[in-house]
Coordinates of C-alpha atoms and ligand atoms in Angstrom, one line a residue:
M1 CA 0.0 0.0 0.0
T2 CA 1.3 3.5 -0.9
N3 CA 2.1 6.0 1.8
T4 CA -0.8 8.2 0.4
M5 CA -3.3 5.3 0.7
S6 CA -2.1 4.4 4.1
G7 CA -2.5 8.0 5.3
R8 CA -6.0 8.0 3.9
V9 CA -6.8 4.8 5.7
D10 CA -5.6 6.4 8.9
A11 CA -8.0 9.3 8.2
L12 CA -10.9 6.8 7.9
R13 CA -9.9 5.0 11.1
T14 CA -10.1 8.4 12.9
A15 CA -13.4 9.3 11.3
I16 CA -15.4 6.2 12.2
D17 CA -16.1 4.3 15.5
G18 CA -16.2 0.9 13.8
Q19 CA -13.1 -1.2 12.7
V20 CA -11.3 -0.5 9.4
L21 CA -9.7 -3.7 8.1
L22 CA -7.1 -4.2 5.5
P23 CA -6.0 -7.5 4.0
D24 CA -3.1 -8.0 6.5
D25 CA -5.4 -7.5 9.5
P26 CA -6.3 -10.7 11.5
D27 CA -10.0 -10.0 11.3
Y28 CA -10.0 -9.2 7.6
D29 CA -10.7 -12.7 6.2
R30 CA -13.8 -13.1 8.3
A31 CA -15.0 -9.6 7.4
A32 CA -14.5 -10.1 3.7
L33 CA -16.2 -13.5 3.7
I34 CA -19.5 -13.9 1.9
W35 CA -21.9 -16.8 1.7
N36 CA -21.2 -18.0 -1.8
G37 CA -17.9 -19.9 -1.8
A38 CA -17.7 -19.7 -5.7
I39 CA -16.8 -16.1 -5.4
D40 CA -13.3 -15.2 -4.3
R41 CA -12.7 -11.4 -4.2
S42 CA -10.5 -9.2 -2.0
P43 CA -11.7 -5.7 -1.1
A44 CA -8.9 -3.3 -0.4
V45 CA -10.7 -2.0 2.7
V46 CA -13.6 -3.2 4.8
A47 CA -15.2 -0.5 6.9
R48 CA -17.3 -2.0 9.7
C49 CA -19.8 0.7 10.4
A50 CA -21.2 1.1 13.9
S51 CA -23.7 3.9 13.1
A52 CA -25.3 6.0 10.4
A53 CA -22.6 8.6 10.9
D54 CA -19.9 5.9 10.3
V55 CA -21.6 4.9 7.0
A56 CA -21.8 8.6 5.9
S57 CA -18.0 9.0 6.6
A58 CA -17.2 5.7 4.8
L59 CA -19.3 6.7 1.8
R60 CA -17.6 10.1 1.6
W61 CA -14.1 8.6 2.1
G62 CA -14.6 5.9 -0.6
Q63 CA -15.7 8.5 -3.1
E64 CA -12.8 10.8 -2.3
C65 CA -10.4 7.9 -2.8
G66 CA -12.0 6.9 -6.1
L67 CA -12.7 3.4 -4.8
E68 CA -15.6 1.2 -6.1
I69 CA -18.0 0.8 -3.2
A70 CA -20.0 -2.3 -2.2
V71 CA -22.4 -2.6 0.7
R72 CA -22.7 -5.7 2.9
G73 CA -25.8 -6.6 4.9
G74 CA -25.8 -10.4 5.5
G75 CA -23.4 -11.2 2.6
H76 CA -25.8 -13.6 0.9
S77 CA -26.0 -12.1 -2.5
V78 CA -25.3 -15.1 -4.8
A79 CA -23.7 -12.7 -7.2
G80 CA -21.3 -11.6 -4.4
A81 CA -22.5 -8.0 -4.6
A82 CA -21.0 -7.2 -1.1
V83 CA -17.4 -7.5 -2.3
I84 CA -15.4 -5.9 -5.1
D85 CA -11.7 -6.7 -5.8
G86 CA -9.7 -3.7 -4.7
G87 CA -12.8 -1.8 -3.6
L88 CA -14.3 -0.6 -0.3
T89 CA -16.9 -2.8 1.4
I90 CA -19.2 -0.8 3.8
D91 CA -20.0 -3.6 6.2
L92 CA -23.1 -3.2 8.4
S93 CA -22.6 -6.3 10.4
P94 CA -22.2 -4.3 13.7
L95 CA -25.7 -2.9 13.2
T96 CA -27.7 -5.9 14.5
S97 CA -29.9 -4.3 17.2
V98 CA -33.6 -5.2 17.0
V99 CA -36.0 -3.2 19.2
V100 CA -39.6 -4.5 19.4
D101 CA -42.6 -2.4 20.4
P102 CA -45.2 -5.2 21.2
V103 CA -48.0 -2.8 21.8
A104 CA -47.7 -1.0 18.4
R105 CA -46.6 -4.3 16.9
R106 CA -43.5 -2.7 15.3
A107 CA -39.8 -3.5 15.2
R108 CA -36.8 -1.4 14.4
C109 CA -34.0 -3.6 13.0
G110 CA -30.4 -2.7 12.2
G111 CA -29.2 -2.8 8.6
G112 CA -26.7 -5.6 9.3
A113 CA -29.1 -8.0 11.2
S114 CA -29.8 -11.6 10.1
L115 CA -33.3 -13.0 9.8
A116 CA -32.4 -15.2 12.9
Q117 CA -31.8 -12.0 15.0
L118 CA -35.0 -10.4 13.8
D119 CA -37.0 -13.5 14.3
A120 CA -35.6 -14.2 17.8
A121 CA -36.4 -10.6 19.0
C122 CA -39.9 -10.6 17.6
Q123 CA -40.8 -14.1 18.8
E124 CA -40.2 -13.0 22.4
H125 CA -43.5 -11.3 21.9
G126 CA -45.2 -13.9 19.7
L127 CA -44.7 -11.6 16.7
A128 CA -43.0 -11.9 13.3
V129 CA -42.1 -10.1 10.1
P130 CA -42.6 -12.0 6.9
A131 CA -39.1 -12.8 5.6
G132 CA -37.0 -15.6 4.0
T133 CA -36.7 -19.3 4.6
V134 CA -33.0 -19.5 5.7
S135 CA -32.2 -17.7 8.9
H136 CA -28.6 -16.8 8.3
T137 CA -29.7 -14.5 5.3
G138 CA -29.4 -10.7 5.8
V139 CA -32.6 -8.7 6.5
A140 CA -31.3 -5.8 4.4
G141 CA -30.6 -7.3 1.0
L142 CA -33.6 -9.6 1.3
T143 CA -36.0 -6.8 2.2
L144 CA -34.7 -4.3 -0.4
G145 CA -35.3 -6.8 -3.2
G146 CA -38.8 -7.9 -1.9
G147 CA -38.5 -10.8 0.5
F148 CA -40.7 -13.8 0.4
G149 CA -41.0 -16.9 2.6
W150 CA -43.4 -19.0 4.6
L151 CA -45.6 -16.0 5.7
S152 CA -46.1 -14.4 2.3
A153 CA -49.7 -15.7 1.8
M154 CA -50.7 -14.5 5.3
A155 CA -48.9 -11.2 5.4
G156 CA -47.2 -10.4 2.1
L157 CA -43.6 -9.7 1.3
S158 CA -41.1 -8.1 3.7
I159 CA -41.5 -4.8 1.8
D160 CA -45.2 -4.9 2.2
N161 CA -44.6 -4.7 5.9
L162 CA -41.9 -1.9 5.8
I163 CA -43.1 1.2 7.5
S164 CA -40.0 3.3 7.2
A165 CA -36.2 3.1 6.7
E166 CA -33.3 5.2 7.9
I167 CA -31.0 5.6 4.9
V168 CA -27.6 7.3 4.4
L169 CA -27.5 8.9 1.0
V170 CA -24.3 9.0 -1.1
D171 CA -23.9 12.7 -0.3
G172 CA -23.7 11.8 3.4
R173 CA -27.2 13.0 4.4
V174 CA -29.1 10.7 6.8
V175 CA -32.9 10.7 6.1
R176 CA -35.9 8.6 7.0
A177 CA -38.1 7.5 4.2
S178 CA -41.7 6.5 4.7
S179 CA -45.1 7.0 3.0
H180 CA -45.0 10.7 4.1
E181 CA -41.2 11.5 4.1
Y182 CA -39.3 11.1 0.9
P183 CA -42.2 9.0 -0.6
D184 CA -40.4 8.6 -3.9
L185 CA -37.4 7.1 -2.2
F186 CA -39.6 4.9 0.0
W187 CA -41.3 3.5 -3.1
A188 CA -38.0 2.8 -4.7
L189 CA -36.5 1.1 -1.6
R190 CA -39.4 -1.4 -1.6
G191 CA -38.0 -3.6 -4.3
G192 CA -35.3 -1.4 -6.0
G193 CA -32.5 -3.0 -4.0
G194 CA -29.4 -1.2 -2.6
N195 CA -29.4 1.4 -5.4
F196 CA -30.5 4.5 -3.5
G197 CA -28.4 4.6 -0.4
V198 CA -27.3 2.5 2.6
V199 CA -30.1 1.5 4.9
T200 CA -29.1 1.6 8.5
E201 CA -32.4 0.8 10.1
F202 CA -35.7 -0.9 8.9
E203 CA -39.0 -0.3 10.7
F204 CA -41.4 -3.2 10.2
Q205 CA -45.1 -3.9 10.9
L206 CA -45.4 -7.2 12.9
H207 CA -47.9 -10.0 12.9
P208 CA -48.9 -12.4 15.7
V209 CA -47.3 -15.7 14.8
G210 CA -46.7 -18.9 16.9
P211 CA -44.7 -19.3 19.0
L212 CA -45.8 -22.9 17.9
V213 CA -46.6 -23.4 14.3
H214 CA -47.4 -26.6 12.3
L215 CA -45.2 -28.3 9.8
G216 CA -46.3 -30.8 7.2
M217 CA -43.6 -32.2 4.9
F218 CA -44.4 -34.9 2.4
F219 CA -41.7 -36.4 0.2
F220 CA -42.4 -38.2 -3.1
E221 CA -39.8 -40.2 -5.0
L222 CA -38.5 -38.9 -8.4
G223 CA -40.6 -41.5 -10.3
R224 CA -43.7 -39.7 -9.0
A225 CA -42.4 -36.2 -9.6
E226 CA -45.2 -35.1 -12.0
E227 CA -47.9 -36.5 -9.8
A228 CA -46.4 -34.8 -6.7
I229 CA -46.1 -31.4 -8.4
R230 CA -49.7 -31.5 -9.6
L231 CA -50.8 -32.5 -6.1
G232 CA -48.9 -29.5 -4.7
R233 CA -50.5 -27.3 -7.4
K234 CA -54.0 -28.4 -6.4
F235 CA -53.2 -28.0 -2.7
F236 CA -51.8 -24.5 -2.9
V237 CA -54.7 -23.2 -5.0
D238 CA -57.2 -24.3 -2.3
S239 CA -55.1 -23.5 0.8
P240 CA -56.0 -20.7 3.2
R241 CA -53.9 -17.7 3.9
T242 CA -52.7 -19.2 7.1
A243 CA -50.8 -21.8 5.1
G244 CA -47.4 -21.0 3.5
G245 CA -45.3 -23.5 1.7
A246 CA -43.2 -24.7 -1.2
I247 CA -43.0 -27.4 -3.8
A248 CA -39.4 -28.3 -3.2
C249 CA -37.6 -30.4 -5.8
V250 CA -34.7 -31.5 -3.6
N251 CA -32.9 -34.6 -2.3
A252 CA -34.0 -36.2 0.9
P253 CA -31.9 -35.1 3.9
P254 CA -30.0 -37.7 6.0
A255 CA -32.3 -36.8 8.9
P256 CA -33.7 -39.1 11.6
F257 CA -37.2 -39.0 10.2
V258 CA -36.0 -40.2 6.8
P259 CA -35.7 -44.0 6.2
E260 CA -32.0 -44.8 5.7
E261 CA -32.5 -46.1 2.2
A262 CA -34.0 -42.8 1.2
H263 CA -31.2 -40.6 2.4
F264 CA -30.1 -38.2 -0.4
A265 CA -32.8 -39.7 -2.8
P266 CA -34.0 -37.1 -5.3
G267 CA -37.7 -36.3 -5.3
V268 CA -40.3 -33.7 -4.6
A269 CA -41.2 -32.4 -1.1
L270 CA -44.5 -30.7 -0.5
V271 CA -43.8 -28.4 2.4
V272 CA -46.7 -26.8 4.3
A273 CA -46.2 -24.3 7.1
G274 CA -49.5 -23.9 9.0
F275 CA -50.0 -20.7 11.0
G276 CA -53.6 -21.5 12.0
A277 CA -55.1 -23.9 14.6
A278 CA -53.8 -27.5 14.9
D279 CA -57.0 -29.1 13.8
E280 CA -57.3 -26.8 10.8
H281 CA -53.8 -27.9 9.8
A282 CA -54.5 -31.6 10.3
A283 CA -57.6 -31.4 8.1
M284 CA -55.8 -29.3 5.4
I285 CA -52.9 -31.7 5.0
A286 CA -55.0 -34.9 5.0
P287 CA -55.0 -35.2 1.2
L288 CA -51.2 -35.0 1.1
R289 CA -50.9 -37.8 3.6
E290 CA -53.4 -39.9 1.8
A291 CA -51.4 -39.7 -1.4
G292 CA -48.9 -42.0 0.2
P293 CA -45.6 -40.2 0.2
L294 CA -42.3 -42.1 0.7
F295 CA -42.0 -40.4 4.1
E296 CA -43.4 -37.5 5.9
L297 CA -42.8 -35.2 8.9
V298 CA -45.9 -33.8 10.5
T299 CA -45.2 -31.9 13.7
P300 CA -45.7 -28.7 15.7
M301 CA -42.6 -26.7 16.0
P302 CA -41.5 -23.3 17.3
Y303 CA -41.6 -20.6 14.5
V304 CA -37.9 -19.9 15.0
A305 CA -37.2 -23.6 14.3
L306 CA -39.3 -23.5 11.1
Q307 CA -37.2 -20.5 10.1
Q308 CA -34.0 -22.5 10.7
M309 CA -35.2 -25.8 9.2
L310 CA -33.4 -25.2 5.8
D311 CA -30.2 -23.6 7.2
D312 CA -28.1 -26.7 7.0
G313 CA -29.0 -27.3 3.4
A314 CA -27.4 -24.0 2.4
P315 CA -24.4 -23.6 4.6
W316 CA -21.8 -20.8 4.3
G317 CA -19.0 -21.5 1.8
V318 CA -21.0 -23.7 -0.6
R319 CA -20.5 -23.0 -4.3
A320 CA -23.7 -21.6 -5.7
Y321 CA -25.2 -20.3 -8.9
E322 CA -28.9 -19.2 -9.1
K323 CA -31.5 -17.9 -11.4
G324 CA -35.2 -17.2 -10.7
L325 CA -38.4 -16.6 -12.6
Y326 CA -42.1 -16.1 -12.0
L327 CA -44.6 -18.6 -13.4
E328 CA -48.0 -17.3 -14.4
D329 CA -49.3 -20.7 -13.4
L330 CA -48.2 -24.4 -13.2
T331 CA -49.6 -25.7 -16.4
D332 CA -49.2 -29.4 -17.2
A333 CA -46.5 -28.5 -19.7
A334 CA -44.6 -26.5 -17.1
V335 CA -44.9 -29.5 -14.7
D336 CA -43.5 -31.8 -17.3
A337 CA -40.6 -29.4 -18.0
I338 CA -39.8 -29.1 -14.2
A339 CA -39.9 -32.9 -13.8
A340 CA -37.6 -33.4 -16.7
S341 CA -35.2 -30.8 -15.4
I342 CA -34.9 -32.2 -11.9
R343 CA -34.1 -35.6 -13.4
A344 CA -31.1 -34.0 -15.0
K345 CA -29.6 -32.5 -11.9
R346 CA -26.5 -34.1 -10.4
S347 CA -25.6 -32.4 -7.1
P348 CA -27.8 -33.6 -4.2
M349 CA -27.7 -30.0 -2.9
S350 CA -29.0 -28.4 -6.1
Q351 CA -32.7 -27.6 -6.0
L352 CA -35.6 -26.1 -7.8
L353 CA -38.0 -24.5 -5.3
L354 CA -41.5 -23.3 -6.3
F355 CA -43.0 -20.8 -3.9
P356 CA -46.8 -20.3 -4.3
L357 CA -47.7 -16.6 -4.4
G358 CA -51.3 -16.2 -3.1
G359 CA -53.2 -14.4 -0.4
A360 CA -51.7 -11.2 0.9
Y361 CA -49.0 -11.2 -1.7
R362 CA -51.6 -10.6 -4.4
D363 CA -53.5 -8.0 -2.4
V364 CA -50.9 -5.3 -3.0
P365 CA -51.3 -3.4 -6.2
D366 CA -48.4 -3.9 -8.7
E367 CA -47.6 -0.2 -8.8
A368 CA -47.6 0.3 -5.0
T369 CA -44.0 -0.7 -4.7
A370 CA -40.9 -1.0 -6.9
F371 CA -41.0 -4.8 -6.5
G372 CA -39.8 -6.4 -9.7
G373 CA -42.1 -9.4 -9.7
S374 CA -45.6 -9.6 -11.0
R375 CA -48.3 -9.6 -8.3
S376 CA -50.5 -11.8 -10.5
A377 CA -47.9 -14.6 -10.9
R378 CA -48.8 -17.8 -9.1
Y379 CA -45.3 -19.1 -8.4
A380 CA -41.8 -17.8 -7.9
A381 CA -39.3 -20.4 -9.0
A382 CA -35.8 -20.4 -7.5
I383 CA -33.3 -22.6 -9.4
G384 CA -30.1 -23.2 -7.4
G385 CA -27.0 -25.1 -8.5
I386 CA -25.3 -25.8 -5.2
T387 CA -22.3 -28.0 -4.5
L388 CA -19.4 -28.4 -2.1
D389 CA -17.3 -30.0 -4.8
P390 CA -15.4 -27.5 -7.0
Q391 CA -15.3 -30.1 -9.8
M392 CA -19.1 -30.2 -10.1
F393 CA -19.7 -26.5 -10.1
D394 CA -19.6 -25.9 -13.8
D395 CA -22.1 -28.7 -14.5
E396 CA -24.5 -27.3 -11.8
R397 CA -24.3 -23.8 -13.3
Q398 CA -25.1 -25.3 -16.7
W399 CA -28.0 -27.2 -15.2
V400 CA -29.4 -23.9 -13.7
R401 CA -29.1 -22.1 -17.1
S402 CA -30.7 -24.9 -19.0
T403 CA -33.5 -25.3 -16.5
W404 CA -34.2 -21.6 -16.6
A405 CA -34.3 -21.7 -20.4
A406 CA -36.7 -24.6 -20.3
L407 CA -39.0 -22.7 -18.0
R408 CA -38.9 -19.4 -19.7
P409 CA -41.8 -20.1 -22.0
F410 CA -44.0 -20.5 -18.9
S411 CA -42.8 -17.3 -17.1
A412 CA -45.0 -14.4 -16.2
G413 CA -43.8 -11.7 -18.6
R414 CA -41.2 -10.1 -16.3
G415 CA -37.8 -11.7 -15.8
S416 CA -36.1 -12.9 -12.7
Y417 CA -36.4 -11.9 -9.0
V418 CA -33.4 -9.5 -8.5
N419 CA -32.5 -11.3 -5.3
M420 CA -32.0 -14.6 -7.2
M421 CA -29.6 -13.3 -9.8
A422 CA -26.1 -14.8 -9.7
E423 CA -25.2 -12.4 -12.5
F424 CA -26.6 -8.9 -12.9
E425 CA -27.0 -8.8 -16.7
D426 CA -28.3 -5.4 -17.6
D427 CA -31.1 -6.7 -19.9
Q428 CA -32.3 -9.1 -17.1
V429 CA -32.3 -6.3 -14.5
R430 CA -34.4 -4.1 -16.9
A431 CA -36.7 -7.0 -17.6
A432 CA -37.1 -7.7 -13.9
Y433 CA -38.5 -4.2 -13.4
G434 CA -40.4 -3.9 -16.6
S435 CA -42.2 -0.5 -16.9
K436 CA -41.0 0.5 -13.4
Y437 CA -37.4 0.7 -14.6
E438 CA -37.8 4.3 -16.0
R439 CA -39.3 5.6 -12.7
L440 CA -36.6 3.9 -10.7
A441 CA -33.9 5.5 -13.0
L442 CA -35.4 8.9 -12.4
I443 CA -35.3 8.4 -8.6
K444 CA -31.7 7.1 -8.9
T445 CA -30.8 10.3 -10.7
V446 CA -32.1 12.3 -7.7
Y447 CA -30.4 10.3 -5.0
D448 CA -27.3 8.8 -6.7
P449 CA -26.7 10.6 -9.9
R450 CA -23.1 9.3 -10.4
N451 CA -24.1 5.7 -9.7
V452 CA -21.8 5.3 -6.8
L453 CA -23.9 2.4 -5.6
R454 CA -23.6 0.0 -8.5
S455 CA -22.5 -3.3 -7.0
N456 CA -26.1 -4.6 -7.2
A457 CA -28.9 -5.3 -9.6
N458 CA -28.0 -1.9 -11.0
I459 CA -30.5 0.8 -12.0
K460 CA -28.7 3.3 -14.1
P461 CA -29.4 7.0 -13.5
A462 CA -31.7 8.4 -16.2
Ligands
LIG501 P1 -25.6 -8.9 0.8 O1 -24.8 -9.7 -0.1 O2 -25.0 -8.3 2.0 O3 -26.4 -7.8 0.0 C1 -27.2 -8.0 -1.1 C2 -27.5 -6.7 -1.8 O4 -28.1 -5.8 -1.0 C3 -26.2 -6.0 -2.3 O5 -26.4 -5.4 -3.5 C4 -25.9 -5.0 -1.2 O6 -25.2 -4.0 -1.7 C5 -27.3 -4.6 -0.8 N1 -27.4 -4.3 0.6 C6 -27.1 -5.1 1.6 N2 -27.3 -4.4 2.8 C7 -27.7 -3.2 2.5 C8 -28.1 -2.1 3.2 N3 -28.1 -2.1 4.6 N4 -28.4 -0.9 2.6 C9 -28.4 -0.9 1.2 N5 -28.0 -1.9 0.4 C10 -27.7 -3.1 1.1 N6 -34.8 -14.4 -0.8 C11 -36.1 -14.4 -0.5 O7 -36.8 -13.5 -0.8 N7 -36.6 -15.5 0.2 C12 -35.9 -16.5 0.6 O8 -36.4 -17.4 1.3 C13 -34.5 -16.5 0.4 N8 -33.7 -17.5 0.8 C14 -32.3 -17.4 0.6 C15 -31.5 -18.4 1.1 C16 -30.1 -18.4 0.8 C17 -29.3 -19.5 1.4 C18 -29.6 -17.4 0.1 C19 -28.1 -17.3 -0.3 C20 -30.4 -16.4 -0.5 C21 -31.8 -16.4 -0.2 N9 -32.6 -15.4 -0.7 C22 -34.0 -15.4 -0.4 C23 -32.1 -14.3 -1.5 C24 -31.7 -13.1 -0.7 O9 -32.8 -12.3 -0.5 C25 -30.6 -12.3 -1.4 O10 -29.5 -13.1 -1.5 C26 -30.3 -11.1 -0.6 O11 -29.5 -10.2 -1.4 C27 -29.5 -11.3 0.7 O12 -29.3 -10.2 1.4 P2 -27.9 -10.0 2.3 O13 -28.1 -8.7 3.0 O14 -27.7 -11.2 3.1 O15 -26.8 -9.9 1.2

């Protein structure tokens, strides 16, 4: 490092309360680590920000030094958006505080918190925010792109429950955006990703959930894939808002409830998360039991355990590639294409997840937020090529691409979910936002005219 650069780093160290880490610092490797082990990048500097004022100083400093700037919430962007070779990472991991107001049913959550931290604090009061299905994911990136999971049918996306956000703009101003303060910015934040500033605090509306909820998981062998997907299709069309779930084309885990001969077997799991009464859940899942799955798991469980149930299937450091799309519906032809694709996958960790999009998700008008997905789509498909074996990674990536191409004819107009892009191709980002892109570009011009924040599903200033 040159003397000039080292002098500048000293200036940043003086300016912020959080740690400033360089590649030879002992904590650097951990700070520069992201979830996707397929991405190996080394930022020149990681600024661990402990406050909005720290973020403002780091943003100013990075621009003065002419460094490319990335923002890290939970580090789960499959594209590795939180790290740039030779750039500055503004790392929000110290900002994990979650403060719950159980009377108003609201939570204020730091911009570096994980879903696990948010869930744990809210569940102390029997409350929850709809969010994702793997608890080590970051609240920030997930929310800014949309955020769906088990509670989407009951309470919508994470952004549908966002009341306000504290955000540091690239010029260093700290503002709060809500429906009545900076409403254009607030609209853009709800789906437009990290394009408009660095969010240091999210304020969410909460819903009574649990603490005990009901799981029903029914696993069908690969030979019955078409039948199982059609069964799931019928189930989720009829299911009430209190049921979330997924049609999960996965391999059976080596878990105690799985017969040993079925460990790692490929197939289709119909997963139902019931947030209503126990007897309602039992009646609802009866047709799935009667279909005679290879094995099942039907049990009450704490909501936080449901939120962690899939954590081990997607551990830190795996090599991953992902693409997503929305399906207008699961036609028979789409079911056949999905079944053919899952027969072609090799890694037991690779998966094709179909999240039904009903209930509260569809209540929100399309134009009410900047969310890239269509509110009339019936399913979000997440195609993940995941492996621990470096030799298999190219094949899994190819599997994702060919599966995505095979499902494109059934997709609901718009392209992918921006949070499921392993590559931010410009045409795909534009396609994801459709006619909203122009409005987002105008808002980007107001808040980040020089496109300082571009390590993301980038919206270019108009
Ligand atoms: P990061 O890599 O830290 O950030 C992602 C993007 O957001 C980057 O562009 C970053 O610059 C920006 N960003 C992060 N923090 C801030 C901030 N505070 N202010 C401004 N910009 C910021 N999505 C779902 O909707 N539902 C799911 O169930 C789901 N499950 C997932 C499971 C796994 C294992 C993984 C890897 C991803 C999953 N996702 C899911 C996708 C997830 O929403 C995205 O990967 C999301 O980007 C993760 O956010 P993060 O903060 O962890 O990531």
